[in-house]
Coordinates of C-alpha atoms in Angstrom, one line a residue:
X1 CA 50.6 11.4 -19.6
X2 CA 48.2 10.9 -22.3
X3 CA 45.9 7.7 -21.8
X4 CA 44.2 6.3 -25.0
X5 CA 41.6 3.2 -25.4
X6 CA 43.0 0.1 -26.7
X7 CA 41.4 -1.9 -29.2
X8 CA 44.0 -4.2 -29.3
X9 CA 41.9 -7.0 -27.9
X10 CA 39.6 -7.0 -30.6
X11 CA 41.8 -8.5 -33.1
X12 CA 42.7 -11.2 -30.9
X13 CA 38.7 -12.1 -30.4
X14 CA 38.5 -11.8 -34.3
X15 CA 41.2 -14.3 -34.9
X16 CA 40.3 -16.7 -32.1
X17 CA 36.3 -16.4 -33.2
X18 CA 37.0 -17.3 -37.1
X19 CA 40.6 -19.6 -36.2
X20 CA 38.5 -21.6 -33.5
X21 CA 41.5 -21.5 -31.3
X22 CA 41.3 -22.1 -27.4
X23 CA 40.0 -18.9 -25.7
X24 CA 41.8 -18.8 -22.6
X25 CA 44.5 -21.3 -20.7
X26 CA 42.6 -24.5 -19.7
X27 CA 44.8 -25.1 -16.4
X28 CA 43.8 -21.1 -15.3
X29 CA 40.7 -21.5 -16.1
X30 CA 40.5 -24.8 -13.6
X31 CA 41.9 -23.0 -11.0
X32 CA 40.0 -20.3 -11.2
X33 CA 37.1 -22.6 -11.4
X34 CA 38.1 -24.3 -8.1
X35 CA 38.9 -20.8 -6.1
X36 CA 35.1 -19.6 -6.9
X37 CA 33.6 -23.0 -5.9
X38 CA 35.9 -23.2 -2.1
X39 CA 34.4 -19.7 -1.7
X40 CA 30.6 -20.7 -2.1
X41 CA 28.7 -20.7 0.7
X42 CA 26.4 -23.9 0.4
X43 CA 25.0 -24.1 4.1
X44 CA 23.2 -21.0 5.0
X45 CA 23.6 -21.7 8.8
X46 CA 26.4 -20.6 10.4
X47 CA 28.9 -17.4 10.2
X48 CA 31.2 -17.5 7.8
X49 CA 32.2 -13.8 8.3
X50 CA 34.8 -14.5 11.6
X51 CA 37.6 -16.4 9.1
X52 CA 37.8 -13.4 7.4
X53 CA 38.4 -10.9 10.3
X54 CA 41.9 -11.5 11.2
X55 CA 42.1 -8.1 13.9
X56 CA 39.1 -9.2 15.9
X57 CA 37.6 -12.0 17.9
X58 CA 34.5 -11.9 18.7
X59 CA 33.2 -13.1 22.0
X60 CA 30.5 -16.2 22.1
X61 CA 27.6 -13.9 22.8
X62 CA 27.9 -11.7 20.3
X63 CA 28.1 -14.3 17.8
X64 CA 25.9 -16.0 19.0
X65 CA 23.4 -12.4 18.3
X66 CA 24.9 -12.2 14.5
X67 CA 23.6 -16.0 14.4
X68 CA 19.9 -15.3 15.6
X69 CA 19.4 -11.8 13.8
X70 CA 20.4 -13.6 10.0
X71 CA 18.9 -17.0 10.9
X72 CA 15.8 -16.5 12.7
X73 CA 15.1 -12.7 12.3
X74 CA 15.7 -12.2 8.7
X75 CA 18.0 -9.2 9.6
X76 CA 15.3 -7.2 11.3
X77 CA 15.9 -7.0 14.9
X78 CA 16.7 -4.5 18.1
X79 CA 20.1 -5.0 19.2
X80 CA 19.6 -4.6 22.9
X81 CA 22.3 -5.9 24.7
X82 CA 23.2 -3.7 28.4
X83 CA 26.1 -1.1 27.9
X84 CA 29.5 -2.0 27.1
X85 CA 28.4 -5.7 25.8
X86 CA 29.3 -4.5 22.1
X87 CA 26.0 -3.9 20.1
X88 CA 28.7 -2.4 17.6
X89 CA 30.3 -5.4 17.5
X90 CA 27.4 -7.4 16.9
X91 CA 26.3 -5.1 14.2
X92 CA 29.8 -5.5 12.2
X93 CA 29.5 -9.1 12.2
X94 CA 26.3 -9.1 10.7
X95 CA 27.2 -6.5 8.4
X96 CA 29.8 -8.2 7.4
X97 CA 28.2 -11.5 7.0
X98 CA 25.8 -10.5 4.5
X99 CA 28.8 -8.4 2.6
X100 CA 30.2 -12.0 1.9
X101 CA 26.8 -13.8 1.5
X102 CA 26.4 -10.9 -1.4
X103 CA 22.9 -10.0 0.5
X104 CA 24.3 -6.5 1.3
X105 CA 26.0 -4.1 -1.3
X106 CA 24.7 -0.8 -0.1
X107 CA 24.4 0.2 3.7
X108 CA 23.5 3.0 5.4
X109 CA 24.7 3.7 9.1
X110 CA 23.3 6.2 10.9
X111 CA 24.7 7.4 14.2
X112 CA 25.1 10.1 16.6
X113 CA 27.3 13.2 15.5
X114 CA 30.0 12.0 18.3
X115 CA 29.9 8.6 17.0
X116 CA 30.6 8.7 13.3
X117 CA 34.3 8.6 13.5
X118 CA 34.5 5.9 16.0
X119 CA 31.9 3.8 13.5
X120 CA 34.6 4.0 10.5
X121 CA 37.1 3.3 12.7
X122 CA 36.0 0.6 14.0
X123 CA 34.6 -1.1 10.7
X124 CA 37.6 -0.4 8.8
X125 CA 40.2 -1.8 11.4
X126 CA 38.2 -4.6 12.6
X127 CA 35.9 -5.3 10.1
X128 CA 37.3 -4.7 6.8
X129 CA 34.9 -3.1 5.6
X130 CA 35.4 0.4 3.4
X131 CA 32.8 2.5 5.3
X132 CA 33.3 6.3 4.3
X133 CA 31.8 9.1 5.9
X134 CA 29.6 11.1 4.1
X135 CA 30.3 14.4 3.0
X136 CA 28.0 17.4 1.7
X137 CA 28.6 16.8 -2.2
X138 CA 28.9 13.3 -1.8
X139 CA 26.9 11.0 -4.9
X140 CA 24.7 8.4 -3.2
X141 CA 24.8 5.9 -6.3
X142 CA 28.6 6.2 -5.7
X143 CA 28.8 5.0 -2.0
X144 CA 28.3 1.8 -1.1
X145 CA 28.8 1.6 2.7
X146 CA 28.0 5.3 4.1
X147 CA 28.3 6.3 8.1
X148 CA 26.7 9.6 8.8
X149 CA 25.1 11.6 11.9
X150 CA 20.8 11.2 12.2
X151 CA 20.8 15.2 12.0
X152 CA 22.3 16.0 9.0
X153 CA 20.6 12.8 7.0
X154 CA 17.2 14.3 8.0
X155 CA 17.8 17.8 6.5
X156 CA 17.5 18.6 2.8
X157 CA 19.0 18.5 0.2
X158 CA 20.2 15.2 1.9
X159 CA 17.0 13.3 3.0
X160 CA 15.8 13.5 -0.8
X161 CA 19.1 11.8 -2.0
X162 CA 18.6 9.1 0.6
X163 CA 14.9 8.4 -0.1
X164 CA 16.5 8.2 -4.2
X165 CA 18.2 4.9 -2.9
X166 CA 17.5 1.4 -2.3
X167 CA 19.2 0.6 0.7
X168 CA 20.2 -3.2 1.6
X169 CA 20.6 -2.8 5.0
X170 CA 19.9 0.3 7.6
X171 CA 22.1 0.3 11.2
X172 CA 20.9 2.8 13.8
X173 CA 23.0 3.3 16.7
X174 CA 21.6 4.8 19.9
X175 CA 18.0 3.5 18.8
X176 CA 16.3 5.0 21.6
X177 CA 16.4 8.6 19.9
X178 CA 13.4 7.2 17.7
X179 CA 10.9 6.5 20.7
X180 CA 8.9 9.6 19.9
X181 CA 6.8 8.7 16.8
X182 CA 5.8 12.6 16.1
X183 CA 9.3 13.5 15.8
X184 CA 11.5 13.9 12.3
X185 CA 13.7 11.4 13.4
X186 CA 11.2 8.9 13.6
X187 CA 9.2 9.8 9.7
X188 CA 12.4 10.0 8.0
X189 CA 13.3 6.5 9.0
X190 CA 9.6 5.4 8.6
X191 CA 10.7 6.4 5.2
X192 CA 13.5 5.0 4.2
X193 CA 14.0 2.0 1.4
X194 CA 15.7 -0.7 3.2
X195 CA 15.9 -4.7 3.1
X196 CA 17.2 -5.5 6.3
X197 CA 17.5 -3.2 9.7
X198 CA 19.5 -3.1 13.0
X199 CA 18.4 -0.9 15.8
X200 CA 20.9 -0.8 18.8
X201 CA 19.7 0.7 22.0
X202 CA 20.9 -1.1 25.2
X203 CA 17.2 1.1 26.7
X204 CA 14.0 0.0 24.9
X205 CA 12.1 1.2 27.0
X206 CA 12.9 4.8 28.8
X207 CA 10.0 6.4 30.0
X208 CA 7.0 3.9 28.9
X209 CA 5.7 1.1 27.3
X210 CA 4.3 2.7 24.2
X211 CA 7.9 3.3 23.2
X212 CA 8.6 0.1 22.6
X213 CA 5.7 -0.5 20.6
X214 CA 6.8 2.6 18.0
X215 CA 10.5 1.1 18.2
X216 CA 9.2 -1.9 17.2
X217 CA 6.2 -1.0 14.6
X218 CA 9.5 1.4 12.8
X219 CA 11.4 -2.1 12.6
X220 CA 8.3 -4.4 11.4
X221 CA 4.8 -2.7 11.1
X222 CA 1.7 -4.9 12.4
X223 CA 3.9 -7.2 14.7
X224 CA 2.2 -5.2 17.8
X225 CA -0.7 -4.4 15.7
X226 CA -2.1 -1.0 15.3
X227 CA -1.8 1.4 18.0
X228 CA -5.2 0.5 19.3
X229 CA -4.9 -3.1 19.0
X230 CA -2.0 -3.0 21.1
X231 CA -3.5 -0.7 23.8
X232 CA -6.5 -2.9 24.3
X233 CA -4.9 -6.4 24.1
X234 CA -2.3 -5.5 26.9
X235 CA -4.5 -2.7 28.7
X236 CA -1.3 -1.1 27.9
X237 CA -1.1 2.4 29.9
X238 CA 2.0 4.9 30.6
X239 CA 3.5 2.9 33.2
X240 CA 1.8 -0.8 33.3
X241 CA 0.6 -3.6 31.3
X242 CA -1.1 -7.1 31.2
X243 CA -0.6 -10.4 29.7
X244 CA 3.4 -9.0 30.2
X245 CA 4.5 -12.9 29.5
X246 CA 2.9 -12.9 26.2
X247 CA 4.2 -9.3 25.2
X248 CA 7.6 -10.3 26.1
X249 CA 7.2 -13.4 23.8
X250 CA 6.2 -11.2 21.2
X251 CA 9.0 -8.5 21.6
X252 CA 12.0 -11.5 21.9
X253 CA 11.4 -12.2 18.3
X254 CA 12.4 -9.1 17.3
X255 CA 14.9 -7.9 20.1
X256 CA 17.9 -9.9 21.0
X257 CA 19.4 -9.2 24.4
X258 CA 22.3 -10.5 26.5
X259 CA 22.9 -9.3 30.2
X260 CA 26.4 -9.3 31.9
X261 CA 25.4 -12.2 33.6
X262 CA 24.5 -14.1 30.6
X263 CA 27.7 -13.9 28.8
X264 CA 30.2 -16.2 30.9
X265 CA 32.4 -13.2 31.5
X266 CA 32.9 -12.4 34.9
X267 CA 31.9 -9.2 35.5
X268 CA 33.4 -6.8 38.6
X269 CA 30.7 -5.7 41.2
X270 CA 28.6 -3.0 41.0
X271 CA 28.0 -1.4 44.2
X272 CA 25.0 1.0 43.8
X273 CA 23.6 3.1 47.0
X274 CA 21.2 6.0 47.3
X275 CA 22.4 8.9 49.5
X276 CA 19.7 10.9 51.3
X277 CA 20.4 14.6 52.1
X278 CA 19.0 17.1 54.1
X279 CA 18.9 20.7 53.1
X280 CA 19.9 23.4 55.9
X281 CA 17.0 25.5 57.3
X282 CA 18.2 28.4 55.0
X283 CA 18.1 26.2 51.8
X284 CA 14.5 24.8 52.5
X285 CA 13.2 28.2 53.0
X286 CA 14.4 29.3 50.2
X287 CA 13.2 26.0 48.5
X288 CA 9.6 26.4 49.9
X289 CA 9.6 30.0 48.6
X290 CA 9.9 28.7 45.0
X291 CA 7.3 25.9 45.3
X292 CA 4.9 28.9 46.3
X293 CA 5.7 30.8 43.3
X294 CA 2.1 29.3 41.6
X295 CA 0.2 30.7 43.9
X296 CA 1.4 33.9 44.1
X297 CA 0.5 35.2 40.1
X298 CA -0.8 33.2 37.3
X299 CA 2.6 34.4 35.3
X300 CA 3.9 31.6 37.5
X301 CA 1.5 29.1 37.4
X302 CA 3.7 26.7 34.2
X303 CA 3.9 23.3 36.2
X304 CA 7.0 22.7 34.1
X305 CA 8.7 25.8 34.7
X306 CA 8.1 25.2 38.7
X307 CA 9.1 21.7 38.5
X308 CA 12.0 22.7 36.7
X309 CA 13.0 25.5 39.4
X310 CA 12.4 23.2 41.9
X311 CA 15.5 20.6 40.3
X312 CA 17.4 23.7 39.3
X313 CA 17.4 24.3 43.7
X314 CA 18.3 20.8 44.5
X315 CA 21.0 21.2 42.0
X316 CA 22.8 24.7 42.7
X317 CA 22.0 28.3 43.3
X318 CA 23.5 29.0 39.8
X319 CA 21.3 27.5 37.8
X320 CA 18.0 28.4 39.9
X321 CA 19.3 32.1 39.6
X322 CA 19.4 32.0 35.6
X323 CA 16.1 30.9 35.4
X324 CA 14.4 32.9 37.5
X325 CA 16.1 36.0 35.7
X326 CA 14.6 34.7 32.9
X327 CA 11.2 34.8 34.6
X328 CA 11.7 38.4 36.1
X329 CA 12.0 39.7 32.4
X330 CA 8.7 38.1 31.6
X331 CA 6.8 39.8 35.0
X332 CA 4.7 42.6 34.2
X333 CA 3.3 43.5 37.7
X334 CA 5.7 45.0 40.3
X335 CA 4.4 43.1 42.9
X336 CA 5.5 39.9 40.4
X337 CA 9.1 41.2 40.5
X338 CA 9.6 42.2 43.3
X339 CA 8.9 38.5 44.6
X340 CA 11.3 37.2 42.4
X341 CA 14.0 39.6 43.6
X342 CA 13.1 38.7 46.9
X343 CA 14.0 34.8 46.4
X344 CA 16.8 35.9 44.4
X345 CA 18.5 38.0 47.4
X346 CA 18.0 35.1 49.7
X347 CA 19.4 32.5 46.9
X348 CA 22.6 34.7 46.1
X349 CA 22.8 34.7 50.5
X350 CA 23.5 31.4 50.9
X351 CA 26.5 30.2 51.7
X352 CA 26.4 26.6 51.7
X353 CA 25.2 24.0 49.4
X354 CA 24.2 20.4 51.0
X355 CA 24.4 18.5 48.4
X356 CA 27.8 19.8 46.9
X357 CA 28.9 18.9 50.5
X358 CA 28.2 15.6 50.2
X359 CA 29.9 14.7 47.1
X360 CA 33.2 16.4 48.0
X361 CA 32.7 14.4 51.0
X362 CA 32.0 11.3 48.7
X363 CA 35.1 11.8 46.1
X364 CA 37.5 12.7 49.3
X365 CA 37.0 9.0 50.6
X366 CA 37.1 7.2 47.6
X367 CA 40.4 8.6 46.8
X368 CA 40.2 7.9 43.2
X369 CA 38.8 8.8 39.5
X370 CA 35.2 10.2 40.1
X371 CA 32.9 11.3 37.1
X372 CA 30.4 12.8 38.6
X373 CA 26.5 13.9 36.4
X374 CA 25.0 16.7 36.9
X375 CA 21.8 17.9 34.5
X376 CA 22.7 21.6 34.4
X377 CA 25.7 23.3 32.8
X378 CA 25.6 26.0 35.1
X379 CA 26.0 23.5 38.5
X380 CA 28.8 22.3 36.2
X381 CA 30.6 25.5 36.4
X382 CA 29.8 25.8 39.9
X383 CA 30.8 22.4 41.0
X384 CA 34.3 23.1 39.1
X385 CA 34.8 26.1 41.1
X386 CA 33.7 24.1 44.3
X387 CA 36.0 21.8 44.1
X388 CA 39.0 23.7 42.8
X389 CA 38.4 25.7 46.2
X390 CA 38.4 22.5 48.3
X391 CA 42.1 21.7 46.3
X392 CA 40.3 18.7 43.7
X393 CA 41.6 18.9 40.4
X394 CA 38.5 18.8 37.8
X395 CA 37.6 18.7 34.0
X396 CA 34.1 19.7 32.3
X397 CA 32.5 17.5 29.4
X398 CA 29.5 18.4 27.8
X399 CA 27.6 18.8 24.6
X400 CA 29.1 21.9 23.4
X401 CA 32.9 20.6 23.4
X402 CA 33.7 19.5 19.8
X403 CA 35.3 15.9 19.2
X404 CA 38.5 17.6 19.5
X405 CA 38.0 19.0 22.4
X406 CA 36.1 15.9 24.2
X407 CA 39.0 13.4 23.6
X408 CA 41.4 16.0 25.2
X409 CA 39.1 16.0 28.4
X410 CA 38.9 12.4 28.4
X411 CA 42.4 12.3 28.3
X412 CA 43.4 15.3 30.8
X413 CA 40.8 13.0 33.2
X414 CA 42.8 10.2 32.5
X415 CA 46.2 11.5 33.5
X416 CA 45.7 14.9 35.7
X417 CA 42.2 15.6 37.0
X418 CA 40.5 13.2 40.0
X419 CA 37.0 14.0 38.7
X420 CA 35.2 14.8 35.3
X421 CA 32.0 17.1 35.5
X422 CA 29.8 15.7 33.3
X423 CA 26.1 16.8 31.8
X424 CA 24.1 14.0 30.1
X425 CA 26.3 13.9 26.9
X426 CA 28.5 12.6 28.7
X427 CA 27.0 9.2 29.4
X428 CA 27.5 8.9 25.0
X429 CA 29.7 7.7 23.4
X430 CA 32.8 7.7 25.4
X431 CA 34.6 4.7 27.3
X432 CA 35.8 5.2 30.8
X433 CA 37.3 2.1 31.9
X434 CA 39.4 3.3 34.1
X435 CA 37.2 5.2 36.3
X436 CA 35.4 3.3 39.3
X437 CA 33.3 5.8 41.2
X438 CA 30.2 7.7 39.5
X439 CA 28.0 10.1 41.1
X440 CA 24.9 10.8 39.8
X441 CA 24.6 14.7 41.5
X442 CA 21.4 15.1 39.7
X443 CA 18.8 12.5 39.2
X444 CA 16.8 12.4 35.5
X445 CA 13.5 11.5 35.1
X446 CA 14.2 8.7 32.4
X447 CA 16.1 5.8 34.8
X448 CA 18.0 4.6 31.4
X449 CA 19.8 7.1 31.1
X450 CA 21.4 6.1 34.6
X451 CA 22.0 2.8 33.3
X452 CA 23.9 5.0 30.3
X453 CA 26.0 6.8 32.7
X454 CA 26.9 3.6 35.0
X455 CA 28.0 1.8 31.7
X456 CA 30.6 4.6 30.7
X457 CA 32.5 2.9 33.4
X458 CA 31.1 -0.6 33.9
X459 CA 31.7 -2.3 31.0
X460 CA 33.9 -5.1 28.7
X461 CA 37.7 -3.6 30.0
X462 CA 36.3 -2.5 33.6
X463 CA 38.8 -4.6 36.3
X464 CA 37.4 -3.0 39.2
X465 CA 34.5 -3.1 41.1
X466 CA 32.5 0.4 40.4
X467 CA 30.3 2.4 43.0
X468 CA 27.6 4.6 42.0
X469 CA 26.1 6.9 44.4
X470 CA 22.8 8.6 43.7
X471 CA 22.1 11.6 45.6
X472 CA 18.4 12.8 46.7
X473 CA 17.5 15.6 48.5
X474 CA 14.7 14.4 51.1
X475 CA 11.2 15.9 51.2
X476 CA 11.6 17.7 48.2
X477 CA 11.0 17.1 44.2
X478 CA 13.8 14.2 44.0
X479 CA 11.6 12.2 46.3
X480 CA 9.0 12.4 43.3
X481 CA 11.3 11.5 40.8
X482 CA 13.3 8.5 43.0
X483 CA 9.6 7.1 43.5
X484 CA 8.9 7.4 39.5
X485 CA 12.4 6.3 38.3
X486 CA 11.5 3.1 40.6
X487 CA 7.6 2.4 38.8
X488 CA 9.7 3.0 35.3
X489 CA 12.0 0.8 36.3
X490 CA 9.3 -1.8 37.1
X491 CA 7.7 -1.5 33.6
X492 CA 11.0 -2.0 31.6
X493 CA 11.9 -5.2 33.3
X494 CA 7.8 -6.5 32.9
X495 CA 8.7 -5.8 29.0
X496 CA 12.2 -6.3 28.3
X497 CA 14.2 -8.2 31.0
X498 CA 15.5 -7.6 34.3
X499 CA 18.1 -4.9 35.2
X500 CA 21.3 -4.3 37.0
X501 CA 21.2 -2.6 39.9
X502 CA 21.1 1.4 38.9
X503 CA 19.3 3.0 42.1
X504 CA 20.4 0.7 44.5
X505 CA 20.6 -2.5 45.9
X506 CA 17.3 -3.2 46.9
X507 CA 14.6 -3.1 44.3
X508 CA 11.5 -1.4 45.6
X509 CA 8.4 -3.1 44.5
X510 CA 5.6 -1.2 42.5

């Protein structure tokens, strides 16, 4: 076919310039007139955006968020809503709003790798909206509405052509990532052009307060003041501050959040419990053996590495073994190895694990769908194994699977296995619904990321009341971290808000 330009039209301009004749069809030109003026948007309060979203209906709290951030926040604001109340949801509608307000013609979305496709899914089939994913030879001018993982937008040649463009409005999904200022994460955003901004984290706050404060300084610099500034007006440390009523004043005019409670749904129970347990004599010598390791060389003396041996033993014989392999190579002095080989013989020796007991014990009685955390790929394996042998049919998820190869875990979960073995990427990203029990085998140091895990299950869809069962081994390192996860704990609500039960039922003071 071959295409040519037509400049037919000219002659008709000629003839209508130097004839004076009528340029167009009065009656089209009046309807046409009529169509633009029904569409204006005289009365900048209000959404306009839900007439045009026939596949979705948004609930009144997240409305009610795409109302606040575009009237009150000027379309800077921390979505911070508890898991599974639809921070994505939120985020469309605003999106969308200023796409019809024609505030908004280029957008950039940046989310986790596992997240992207679910994004343009989600914004094409709800929303409407022509998001694209972007690819590797991909022009920037070219793409209006771009979704793309945090990872590869931070590498070159691709942070350059992001800092070339002008972006309208930036949407950064699983926030929380930025809450280390040093990091490359956190400069390339610093960096980027943008008009408007949406950070969604359902966890603030993780570890301490001064996370918040770079959240909140990426989002809109000075609101906090300087670094100092803040420190000395709330005698802000780690894990504590002062004048808390006044900082939370402060952070509510950037941060919107809704709690279950707060959005007229009701909710199924959430039935949380911490399980002590009680290693056998032969465990807790072999436990004590390791927490003498720093006094035996200076090789050994890493608090980190001890801590993290110490964990490793609460978790499985597996994963203690493979780092303290890794430690043997390092040891110079016989004396050094042979202590390690020592611990190792009595490790590989024993022939029971407590707290693998306990949750086969736990997942027998309930009888039902169990995802069960664990912190080390290696108890992953081993728990598999564990179970198989006690006839409980399992699947593994973790970060290494591909998408593929996570949504046919989820799904062999859903319709074979009783329980899914799952490290902390599995507390990302994916919707469990139909799962009711949750065992957190291993306890992390940052309690958000337990309110992650329980909102996998409990969340918009859940019809069930859900049990989570924290297991702790007593008089060893998890007593440390139960008694830290509850001070953290104590500084987010100060901050942000109070929490749903995550450790258990009965808040301990701090």
């Amino acid at each position: 076919m071959i295409i040519e330009r037509s400049s037919e039209w000219k002659e008709g301009f000629t003839e209508r310039l130097e004839n004076r004749e009528t340029w167009d069809n009065w009656a089209l030109y009046n309807m046409s007139y009529e169509t633009v003026k029904t569409n204006l948007i005289t009365d900048f309060y209000g959404l306009q955006s839900p007439k045009y979203l026939p596949n979705l209906t948004p609930l009144s709290h997240q409305l009610a968020v795409a109302e606040t951030v575009i009237e009150r926040m000027n379309g800077k604001a921390i979505l911070a809503d508890e898991v599974g109340l639809g921070k994505t949801i939120e985020a469309g509608l605003i999106l969308k709003e200023y796409l019809i307000r024609g505030l908004v013609k280029k957008a950039l979305i940046l989310v986790p790798a596992s997240l992207v496709n679910q994004w343009i899914e989600e914004l094409n089939q709800k929303f409407h909206i022509p998001a694209m994913q972007y690819k590797k030879n991909y022009d920037l001018n070219h793409c209006t509405i771009v979704v793309m993982s945090i990872d590869m937008a931070k590498r070159s040649p691709h942070k350059e052509n992001i800092y070339d463009q002008a972006y309208d409005l930036i949407i950064i999904d699983e926030a929380h990532k930025l809450k280390n200022h040093k990091t490359k994460n956190y400069e390339f955003v610093q960096n980027l052009k943008k008009k408007f901004c949406l950070l969604l984290t359902a966890t603030p706050i993780q570890n301490d307060v001064f996370e918040l404060f770079h959240l909140i300084s990426l989002l809109k610099p000075g609101h906090l003041g300087n670094y100092e500034t803040f420190q000395s007006s709330f005698s802000a440390s780690k894990h504590d501050v002062e004048h808390d009523d006044y900082l939370k004043e402060l952070v509510n005019q950037v941060m919107v959040r809704n709690r279950r409670q707060d959005t007229g749904i009701e909710w199924t129970n959430r039935h949380v419990q911490i399980i002590p347990i009680d290693f056998t004599t032969k465990e807790k010598e072999v436990y004590d053996l390791i927490s003498q390791l720093k006094n035996v060389s200076p090789i050994f003396s890493d608090a980190f590495s001890m801590i993290t041996l110490q964990r490793e033993m609460c978790s499985s014989k597996e994963a203690t073994c493979l780092t303290l392999d890794k430690m043997r190579l390092k040891c110079i002095r016989p004396g050094d190895i042979s202590y390690i080989e020592e611990i190792t013989r009595k490790l590989m020796g024993l022939e029971i694990n407590s707290k693998a007991e306990k949750a086969y014990e736990i997942i027998s009685q309930a009888n039902d769908k169990v995802i069960l955390f664990t912190e080390y790929r290696a108890s992953q394996l081993y728990l598999q194994w564990f179970l198989n042998s006690k006839g409980v049919t399992s699947v593994l998820f973790n970060g290494q699977f591909n998408k593929n190869k996570r949504e046919w875990m989820k799904q062999l979960f859903k319709e074979q296995a009783q329980v899914l073995i799952a490290t902390e990427s599995g507390s990302e990203g994916i919707n469990l619904q139909f799962c009711h029990h949750v065992i957190n085998y291993d306890l992390p140091w940052n309690p958000m990321k337990l309110e992650q895990r329980i909102g996998r299950v409990h969340r918009l869809g859940q019809e069930h009341d859900v049990h989570i069962y924290n297991l702790a081994i007593q008089n060893t390192i998890e007593d440390h971290i139960l008694d830290l996860l509850h001070v953290k704990i104590g500084v987010f609500e100060k901050v942000v808000g109070e929490l749903d039960d995550i450790l258990s039922a009965y808040k301990k003071s701090i």
